[in-house]
């Protein structure tokens, strides 16, 4: 029998090292620090991961549990019908951050005003913005949904509670990402040092690093847009889609969940579009909870995101729940769409 020397490591230890990078360890590695800021960000990401695990668990059982699916009968501040799962997921994020000492305020598309956690504020220097369930029309038919998050530094006390400090560009984000509830649950994040994906290992209950430093291909064959709105778009967008139809090598993919369509494009390239329509000139997607966080990821992965005239990260919201047209994905494909807008 071979007994390992005390100063050598068994090969199984080394494979553990290689195969089991957890999210919190990855954040510390990214920041190359064990200082208070790094510890806070690592703990914050860990809490987001916990929210993701709780939501994933609920989703996986939703067909079997009373009152998990369907509408609540309420409409949210966006005027959209609210689903029970929207409320469940919204509350999960609140409950994992209460008593965390990490986040002073949470803002979500399901809440008219930010949710304050006053007891955290002396310490909690961050605001978390989130879309608790993205793609909620997919919920009742067991299709792909996700959660999107964005982390900003808390600026000042916001004594009036009007969240004026959040009406700043997407460059103010210090981190962003999403959780995708698919065949595996995946968490994709960036804290400004590349984009990294983690896959939930249900046997460990941990998100384990599965794809590091993801780079969006410069060009891809996918175009992802709700063509049911074709007659509602302006002519430049119609011209672009006509170009795609007559050009060989394009494939349409559209799932009804931005997170899921973006995820495909992040890995395989292509472009996702949600242009303005006649009835909704700013489109449907929300700048602070959807477009800006995904633009942060696209930028970090070497892709691009635009509202048609300027980079999404430069857009300053006029109110908390403001919307924006979105063109996001491979840099060449976004540039091509923009060239139609300009001409
Ligand atoms: P949410 O479920 O958070 O309201 O977001 C739905 C969004 C987005 O995920 C998706 O790309 C888009 O709405 C789909 O809208 P259409 O049904 O108009 O295509
Ligand atoms: Mn959404
Ligand atoms: Mn939503």
GROMACS .gro file of N, CA and C in nm, residues 59-179:
model
  363
   59UNK      N    1  -3.939   2.553  -0.919
   59UNK     CA    2  -3.978   2.530  -1.059
   59UNK      C    3  -3.983   2.381  -1.091
   60UNK      N    4  -3.887   2.307  -1.037
   60UNK     CA    5  -3.880   2.165  -1.073
   60UNK      C    6  -3.999   2.087  -1.019
   61UNK      N    7  -4.065   2.144  -0.917
   61UNK     CA    8  -4.180   2.075  -0.858
   61UNK      C    9  -4.312   2.145  -0.890
   62UNK      N   10  -4.305   2.251  -0.973
   62UNK     CA   11  -4.421   2.341  -0.982
   62UNK      C   12  -4.548   2.273  -1.032
   63UNK      N   13  -4.533   2.171  -1.117
   63UNK     CA   14  -4.652   2.102  -1.166
   63UNK      C   15  -4.719   2.015  -1.060
   64UNK      N   16  -4.648   1.990  -0.952
   64UNK     CA   17  -4.697   1.899  -0.849
   64UNK      C   18  -4.744   1.971  -0.723
   65UNK      N   19  -4.713   2.101  -0.718
   65UNK     CA   20  -4.739   2.176  -0.595
   65UNK      C   21  -4.860   2.267  -0.615
   66UNK      N   22  -4.948   2.271  -0.516
   66UNK     CA   23  -5.064   2.361  -0.525
   66UNK      C   24  -5.016   2.505  -0.528
   67UNK      N   25  -5.083   2.586  -0.608
   67UNK     CA   26  -5.059   2.731  -0.607
   67UNK      C   27  -4.921   2.776  -0.653
   68UNK      N   28  -4.853   2.692  -0.728
   68UNK     CA   29  -4.720   2.734  -0.778
   68UNK      C   30  -4.732   2.805  -0.913
   69UNK      N   31  -4.827   2.761  -0.995
   69UNK     CA   32  -4.838   2.815  -1.131
   69UNK      C   33  -4.963   2.902  -1.146
   70UNK      N   34  -4.973   2.966  -1.262
   70UNK     CA   35  -5.092   3.047  -1.291
   70UNK      C   36  -5.076   3.191  -1.244
   71UNK      N   37  -5.181   3.268  -1.269
   71UNK     CA   38  -5.179   3.413  -1.240
   71UNK      C   39  -5.227   3.440  -1.097
   72UNK      N   40  -5.181   3.555  -1.045
   72UNK     CA   41  -5.231   3.597  -0.913
   72UNK      C   42  -5.361   3.677  -0.926
   73UNK      N   43  -5.386   3.730  -1.046
   73UNK     CA   44  -5.500   3.819  -1.065
   73UNK      C   45  -5.461   3.966  -1.052
   74UNK      N   46  -5.336   3.993  -1.012
   74UNK     CA   47  -5.288   4.131  -0.999
   74UNK      C   48  -5.213   4.171  -1.127
   75UNK      N   49  -5.195   4.305  -1.143
   75UNK     CA   50  -5.101   4.351  -1.246
   75UNK      C   51  -4.988   4.426  -1.177
   76UNK      N   52  -4.868   4.420  -1.236
   76UNK     CA   53  -4.754   4.489  -1.174
   76UNK      C   54  -4.745   4.632  -1.223
   77UNK      N   55  -4.640   4.702  -1.177
   77UNK     CA   56  -4.621   4.842  -1.212
   77UNK      C   57  -4.602   4.860  -1.363
   78UNK      N   58  -4.566   4.754  -1.431
   78UNK     CA   59  -4.549   4.759  -1.577
   78UNK      C   60  -4.682   4.739  -1.650
   79UNK      N   61  -4.788   4.711  -1.573
   79UNK     CA   62  -4.917   4.685  -1.634
   79UNK      C   63  -4.931   4.542  -1.684
   80UNK      N   64  -4.839   4.454  -1.642
   80UNK     CA   65  -4.844   4.316  -1.690
   80UNK      C   66  -4.906   4.225  -1.585
   81UNK      N   67  -4.978   4.124  -1.632
   81UNK     CA   68  -5.040   4.029  -1.539
   81UNK      C   69  -4.930   3.954  -1.463
   82UNK      N   70  -4.948   3.946  -1.331
   82UNK     CA   71  -4.845   3.886  -1.246
   82UNK      C   72  -4.876   3.738  -1.225
   83UNK      N   73  -4.770   3.657  -1.231
   83UNK     CA   74  -4.787   3.514  -1.204
   83UNK      C   75  -4.741   3.482  -1.062
   84UNK      N   76  -4.794   3.372  -1.009
   84UNK     CA   77  -4.757   3.335  -0.872
   84UNK      C   78  -4.606   3.314  -0.859
   85UNK      N   79  -4.549   3.261  -0.965
   85UNK     CA   80  -4.404   3.235  -0.962
   85UNK      C   81  -4.323   3.365  -0.963
   86UNK      N   82  -4.377   3.470  -1.028
   86UNK     CA   83  -4.309   3.602  -1.025
   86UNK      C   84  -4.297   3.649  -0.880
   87UNK      N   85  -4.407   3.633  -0.806
   87UNK     CA   86  -4.410   3.681  -0.667
   87UNK      C   87  -4.321   3.592  -0.580
   88UNK      N   88  -4.332   3.462  -0.601
   88UNK     CA   89  -4.246   3.370  -0.522
   88UNK      C   90  -4.099   3.407  -0.541
   89UNK      N   91  -4.058   3.422  -0.669
   89UNK     CA   92  -3.916   3.448  -0.697
   89UNK      C   93  -3.875   3.586  -0.647
   90UNK      N   94  -3.966   3.683  -0.661
   90UNK     CA   95  -3.936   3.817  -0.610
   90UNK      C   96  -3.908   3.811  -0.460
   91UNK      N   97  -3.994   3.737  -0.388
   91UNK     CA   98  -3.979   3.728  -0.242
   91UNK      C   99  -3.858   3.646  -0.200
   92UNK      N  100  -3.821   3.549  -0.282
   92UNK     CA  101  -3.702   3.470  -0.250
   92UNK      C  102  -3.578   3.562  -0.245
   93UNK      N  103  -3.566   3.649  -0.345
   93UNK     CA  104  -3.449   3.740  -0.345
   93UNK      C  105  -3.451   3.829  -0.220
   94UNK      N  106  -3.571   3.876  -0.182
   94UNK     CA  107  -3.579   3.960  -0.062
   94UNK      C  108  -3.537   3.879   0.060
   95UNK      N  109  -3.591   3.759   0.072
   95UNK     CA  110  -3.564   3.685   0.196
   95UNK      C  111  -3.418   3.641   0.206
   96UNK      N  112  -3.352   3.612   0.094
   96UNK     CA  113  -3.211   3.572   0.109
   96UNK      C  114  -3.122   3.691   0.143
   97UNK      N  115  -3.170   3.813   0.113
   97UNK     CA  116  -3.085   3.929   0.144
   97UNK      C  117  -3.121   3.997   0.276
   98UNK      N  118  -3.240   3.965   0.331
   98UNK     CA  119  -3.272   4.019   0.462
   98UNK      C  120  -3.175   3.961   0.563
   99UNK      N  121  -3.132   4.041   0.653
   99UNK     CA  122  -3.036   3.999   0.758
   99UNK      C  123  -2.904   3.949   0.700
  100UNK      N  124  -2.875   3.988   0.577
  100UNK     CA  125  -2.746   3.946   0.519
  100UNK      C  126  -2.639   4.049   0.550
  101UNK      N  127  -2.681   4.171   0.580
  101UNK     CA  128  -2.584   4.279   0.601
  101UNK      C  129  -2.515   4.320   0.472
  102UNK      N  130  -2.565   4.273   0.358
  102UNK     CA  131  -2.492   4.296   0.233
  102UNK      C  132  -2.556   4.401   0.143
  103UNK      N  133  -2.689   4.397   0.137
  103UNK     CA  134  -2.760   4.479   0.039
  103UNK      C  135  -2.857   4.570   0.114
  104UNK      N  136  -2.848   4.697   0.085
  104UNK     CA  137  -2.934   4.794   0.155
  104UNK      C  138  -3.070   4.803   0.086
  105UNK      N  139  -3.074   4.769  -0.041
  105UNK     CA  140  -3.195   4.797  -0.119
  105UNK      C  141  -3.204   4.698  -0.235
  106UNK      N  142  -3.326   4.653  -0.262
  106UNK     CA  143  -3.349   4.569  -0.380
  106UNK      C  144  -3.452   4.638  -0.469
  107UNK      N  145  -3.427   4.638  -0.598
  107UNK     CA  146  -3.524   4.696  -0.691
  107UNK      C  147  -3.557   4.589  -0.795
  108UNK      N  148  -3.686   4.568  -0.817
  108UNK     CA  149  -3.724   4.463  -0.913
  108UNK      C  150  -3.838   4.512  -1.000
  109UNK      N  151  -3.852   4.450  -1.117
  109UNK     CA  152  -3.959   4.491  -1.207
  109UNK      C  153  -4.096   4.460  -1.149
  110UNK      N  154  -4.102   4.377  -1.046
  110UNK     CA  155  -4.231   4.344  -0.985
  110UNK      C  156  -4.268   4.438  -0.872
  111UNK      N  157  -4.179   4.532  -0.835
  111UNK     CA  158  -4.208   4.622  -0.722
  111UNK      C  159  -4.203   4.767  -0.770
  112UNK      N  160  -4.308   4.841  -0.736
  112UNK     CA  161  -4.314   4.979  -0.782
  112UNK      C  162  -4.194   5.060  -0.731
  113UNK      N  163  -4.162   5.042  -0.604
  113UNK     CA  164  -4.051   5.115  -0.543
  113UNK      C  165  -3.948   5.015  -0.490
  114UNK      N  166  -3.823   5.059  -0.474
  114UNK     CA  167  -3.723   4.967  -0.418
  114UNK      C  168  -3.762   4.922  -0.278
  115UNK      N  169  -3.719   4.806  -0.244
  115UNK     CA  170  -3.744   4.746  -0.112
  115UNK      C  171  -3.622   4.774  -0.025
  116UNK      N  172  -3.644   4.849   0.082
  116UNK     CA  173  -3.534   4.885   0.171
  116UNK      C  174  -3.518   4.783   0.282
  117UNK      N  175  -3.395   4.759   0.320
  117UNK     CA  176  -3.367   4.673   0.435
  117UNK      C  177  -3.285   4.760   0.531
  118UNK      N  178  -3.355   4.846   0.608
  118UNK     CA  179  -3.283   4.949   0.684
  118UNK      C  180  -3.177   4.892   0.776
  119UNK      N  181  -3.204   4.775   0.834
  119UNK     CA  182  -3.104   4.720   0.927
  119UNK      C  183  -2.974   4.683   0.855
  120UNK      N  184  -2.980   4.662   0.725
  120UNK     CA  185  -2.858   4.631   0.649
  120UNK      C  186  -2.781   4.756   0.609
  121UNK      N  187  -2.854   4.872   0.605
  121UNK     CA  188  -2.796   4.988   0.537
  121UNK      C  189  -2.664   5.039   0.596
  122UNK      N  190  -2.644   5.032   0.727
  122UNK     CA  191  -2.514   5.080   0.775
  122UNK      C  192  -2.398   5.003   0.713
  123UNK      N  193  -2.421   4.876   0.684
  123UNK     CA  194  -2.314   4.792   0.629
  123UNK      C  195  -2.332   4.764   0.480
  124UNK      N  196  -2.457   4.744   0.441
  124UNK     CA  197  -2.485   4.698   0.305
  124UNK      C  198  -2.464   4.808   0.204
  125UNK      N  199  -2.360   4.795   0.128
  125UNK     CA  200  -2.322   4.906   0.040
  125UNK      C  201  -2.368   4.884  -0.104
  126UNK      N  202  -2.458   4.789  -0.124
  126UNK     CA  203  -2.498   4.758  -0.261
  126UNK      C  204  -2.649   4.767  -0.278
  127UNK      N  205  -2.688   4.789  -0.404
  127UNK     CA  206  -2.827   4.773  -0.444
  127UNK      C  207  -2.832   4.658  -0.544
  128UNK      N  208  -2.928   4.571  -0.526
  128UNK     CA  209  -2.946   4.463  -0.623
  128UNK      C  210  -3.070   4.494  -0.706
  129UNK      N  211  -3.055   4.493  -0.837
  129UNK     CA  212  -3.169   4.510  -0.928
  129UNK      C  213  -3.192   4.376  -0.995
  130UNK      N  214  -3.319   4.338  -1.013
  130UNK     CA  215  -3.340   4.204  -1.068
  130UNK      C  216  -3.475   4.189  -1.137
  131UNK      N  217  -3.475   4.094  -1.229
  131UNK     CA  218  -3.597   4.045  -1.292
  131UNK      C  219  -3.613   3.904  -1.237
  132UNK      N  220  -3.705   3.884  -1.140
  132UNK     CA  221  -3.709   3.755  -1.070
  132UNK      C  222  -3.739   3.638  -1.161
  133UNK      N  223  -3.838   3.654  -1.250
  133UNK     CA  224  -3.864   3.550  -1.351
  133UNK      C  225  -3.870   3.618  -1.487
  134UNK      N  226  -3.774   3.588  -1.569
  134UNK     CA  227  -3.775   3.638  -1.707
  134UNK      C  228  -3.831   3.528  -1.797
  135UNK      N  229  -3.930   3.567  -1.878
  135UNK     CA  230  -3.993   3.469  -1.967
  135UNK      C  231  -4.114   3.405  -1.901
  136UNK      N  232  -4.186   3.482  -1.818
  136UNK     CA  233  -4.293   3.417  -1.739
  136UNK      C  234  -4.404   3.354  -1.823
  137UNK      N  235  -4.415   3.394  -1.951
  137UNK     CA  236  -4.519   3.328  -2.032
  137UNK      C  237  -4.485   3.180  -2.054
  138UNK      N  238  -4.360   3.143  -2.030
  138UNK     CA  239  -4.319   3.003  -2.047
  138UNK      C  240  -4.350   2.916  -1.924
  139UNK      N  241  -4.383   2.982  -1.813
  139UNK     CA  242  -4.394   2.908  -1.686
  139UNK      C  243  -4.496   2.795  -1.690
  140UNK      N  244  -4.615   2.828  -1.740
  140UNK     CA  245  -4.725   2.731  -1.727
  140UNK      C  246  -4.714   2.616  -1.826
  141UNK      N  247  -4.616   2.624  -1.916
  141UNK     CA  248  -4.599   2.515  -2.013
  141UNK      C  249  -4.461   2.449  -1.998
  142UNK      N  250  -4.400   2.471  -1.881
  142UNK     CA  251  -4.275   2.402  -1.847
  142UNK      C  252  -4.164   2.426  -1.948
  143UNK      N  253  -4.151   2.552  -1.989
  143UNK     CA  254  -4.041   2.587  -2.080
  143UNK      C  255  -3.944   2.680  -2.008
  144UNK      N  256  -3.838   2.716  -2.082
  144UNK     CA  257  -3.725   2.786  -2.021
  144UNK      C  258  -3.762   2.922  -1.961
  145UNK      N  259  -3.713   2.946  -1.840
  145UNK     CA  260  -3.721   3.079  -1.778
  145UNK      C  261  -3.587   3.108  -1.711
  146UNK      N  262  -3.572   3.230  -1.664
  146UNK     CA  263  -3.448   3.267  -1.597
  146UNK      C  264  -3.471   3.376  -1.494
  147UNK      N  265  -3.365   3.416  -1.426
  147UNK     CA  266  -3.366   3.536  -1.341
  147UNK      C  267  -3.246   3.619  -1.385
  148UNK      N  268  -3.263   3.752  -1.385
  148UNK     CA  269  -3.152   3.841  -1.425
  148UNK      C  270  -3.118   3.930  -1.306
  149UNK      N  271  -2.989   3.957  -1.285
  149UNK     CA  272  -2.953   4.046  -1.173
  149UNK      C  273  -2.843   4.144  -1.213
  150UNK      N  274  -2.842   4.253  -1.139
  150UNK     CA  275  -2.744   4.358  -1.162
  150UNK      C  276  -2.706   4.416  -1.026
  151UNK      N  277  -2.578   4.439  -1.006
  151UNK     CA  278  -2.530   4.489  -0.875
  151UNK      C  279  -2.473   4.629  -0.895
  152UNK      N  280  -2.523   4.723  -0.816
  152UNK     CA  281  -2.468   4.859  -0.818
  152UNK      C  282  -2.427   4.899  -0.678
  153UNK      N  283  -2.329   4.987  -0.672
  153UNK     CA  284  -2.290   5.042  -0.542
  153UNK      C  285  -2.400   5.135  -0.495
  154UNK      N  286  -2.435   5.125  -0.367
  154UNK     CA  287  -2.533   5.219  -0.311
  154UNK      C  288  -2.466   5.357  -0.302
  155UNK      N  289  -2.533   5.459  -0.360
  155UNK     CA  290  -2.475   5.593  -0.354
  155UNK      C  291  -2.561   5.680  -0.265
  156UNK      N  292  -2.508   5.727  -0.156
  156UNK     CA  293  -2.583   5.813  -0.065
  156UNK      C  294  -2.689   5.733   0.010
  157UNK      N  295  -2.778   5.806   0.077
  157UNK     CA  296  -2.878   5.740   0.162
  157UNK      C  297  -3.013   5.722   0.095
  158UNK      N  298  -3.037   5.796  -0.013
  158UNK     CA  299  -3.167   5.794  -0.081
  158UNK      C  300  -3.279   5.813   0.021
  159UNK      N  301  -3.267   5.922   0.099
  159UNK     CA  302  -3.365   5.942   0.207
  159UNK      C  303  -3.508   5.956   0.157
  160UNK      N  304  -3.522   6.010   0.033
  160UNK     CA  305  -3.658   6.028  -0.020
  160UNK      C  306  -3.715   5.897  -0.075
  161UNK      N  307  -3.627   5.800  -0.093
  161UNK     CA  308  -3.673   5.672  -0.146
  161UNK      C  309  -3.712   5.679  -0.293
  162UNK      N  310  -3.662   5.782  -0.363
  162UNK     CA  311  -3.701   5.793  -0.504
  162UNK      C  312  -3.598   5.731  -0.599
  163UNK      N  313  -3.494   5.671  -0.542
  163UNK     CA  314  -3.396   5.594  -0.621
  163UNK      C  315  -3.332   5.674  -0.734
  164UNK      N  316  -3.316   5.806  -0.713
  164UNK     CA  317  -3.256   5.890  -0.817
  164UNK      C  318  -3.116   5.840  -0.855
  165UNK      N  319  -3.045   5.785  -0.757
  165UNK     CA  320  -2.908   5.740  -0.784
  165UNK      C  321  -2.904   5.622  -0.882
  166UNK      N  322  -3.020   5.556  -0.899
  166UNK     CA  323  -3.020   5.444  -0.995
  166UNK      C  324  -3.040   5.491  -1.138
  167UNK      N  325  -3.076   5.619  -1.154
  167UNK     CA  326  -3.100   5.670  -1.290
  167UNK      C  327  -2.967   5.713  -1.351
  168UNK      N  328  -2.878   5.618  -1.359
  168UNK     CA  329  -2.746   5.641  -1.418
  168UNK      C  330  -2.718   5.527  -1.516
  169UNK      N  331  -2.613   5.547  -1.595
  169UNK     CA  332  -2.589   5.453  -1.705
  169UNK      C  333  -2.549   5.314  -1.654
  170UNK      N  334  -2.550   5.219  -1.745
  170UNK     CA  335  -2.514   5.081  -1.714
  170UNK      C  336  -2.367   5.064  -1.678
  171UNK      N  337  -2.285   5.167  -1.704
  171UNK     CA  338  -2.144   5.160  -1.665
  171UNK      C  339  -2.131   5.159  -1.513
  172UNK      N  340  -2.237   5.199  -1.444
  172UNK     CA  341  -2.233   5.201  -1.297
  172UNK      C  342  -2.248   5.061  -1.237
  173UNK      N  343  -2.279   4.963  -1.320
  173UNK     CA  344  -2.293   4.827  -1.267
  173UNK      C  345  -2.155   4.775  -1.226
  174UNK      N  346  -2.148   4.712  -1.111
  174UNK     CA  347  -2.020   4.650  -1.076
  174UNK      C  348  -2.023   4.500  -1.099
  175UNK      N  349  -2.142   4.449  -1.126
  175UNK     CA  350  -2.155   4.308  -1.159
  175UNK      C  351  -2.293   4.284  -1.218
  176UNK      N  352  -2.306   4.174  -1.289
  176UNK     CA  353  -2.436   4.141  -1.348
  176UNK      C  354  -2.434   3.994  -1.389
  177UNK      N  355  -2.552   3.941  -1.412
  177UNK     CA  356  -2.558   3.802  -1.458
  177UNK      C  357  -2.700   3.751  -1.463
  178UNK      N  358  -2.710   3.622  -1.481
  178UNK     CA  359  -2.843   3.560  -1.484
  178UNK      C  360  -2.833   3.415  -1.439
  179UNK      N  361  -2.950   3.363  -1.403
  179UNK     CA  362  -2.961   3.220  -1.373
  179UNK      C  363  -3.060   3.165  -1.475
   0.00000   0.00000   0.00000
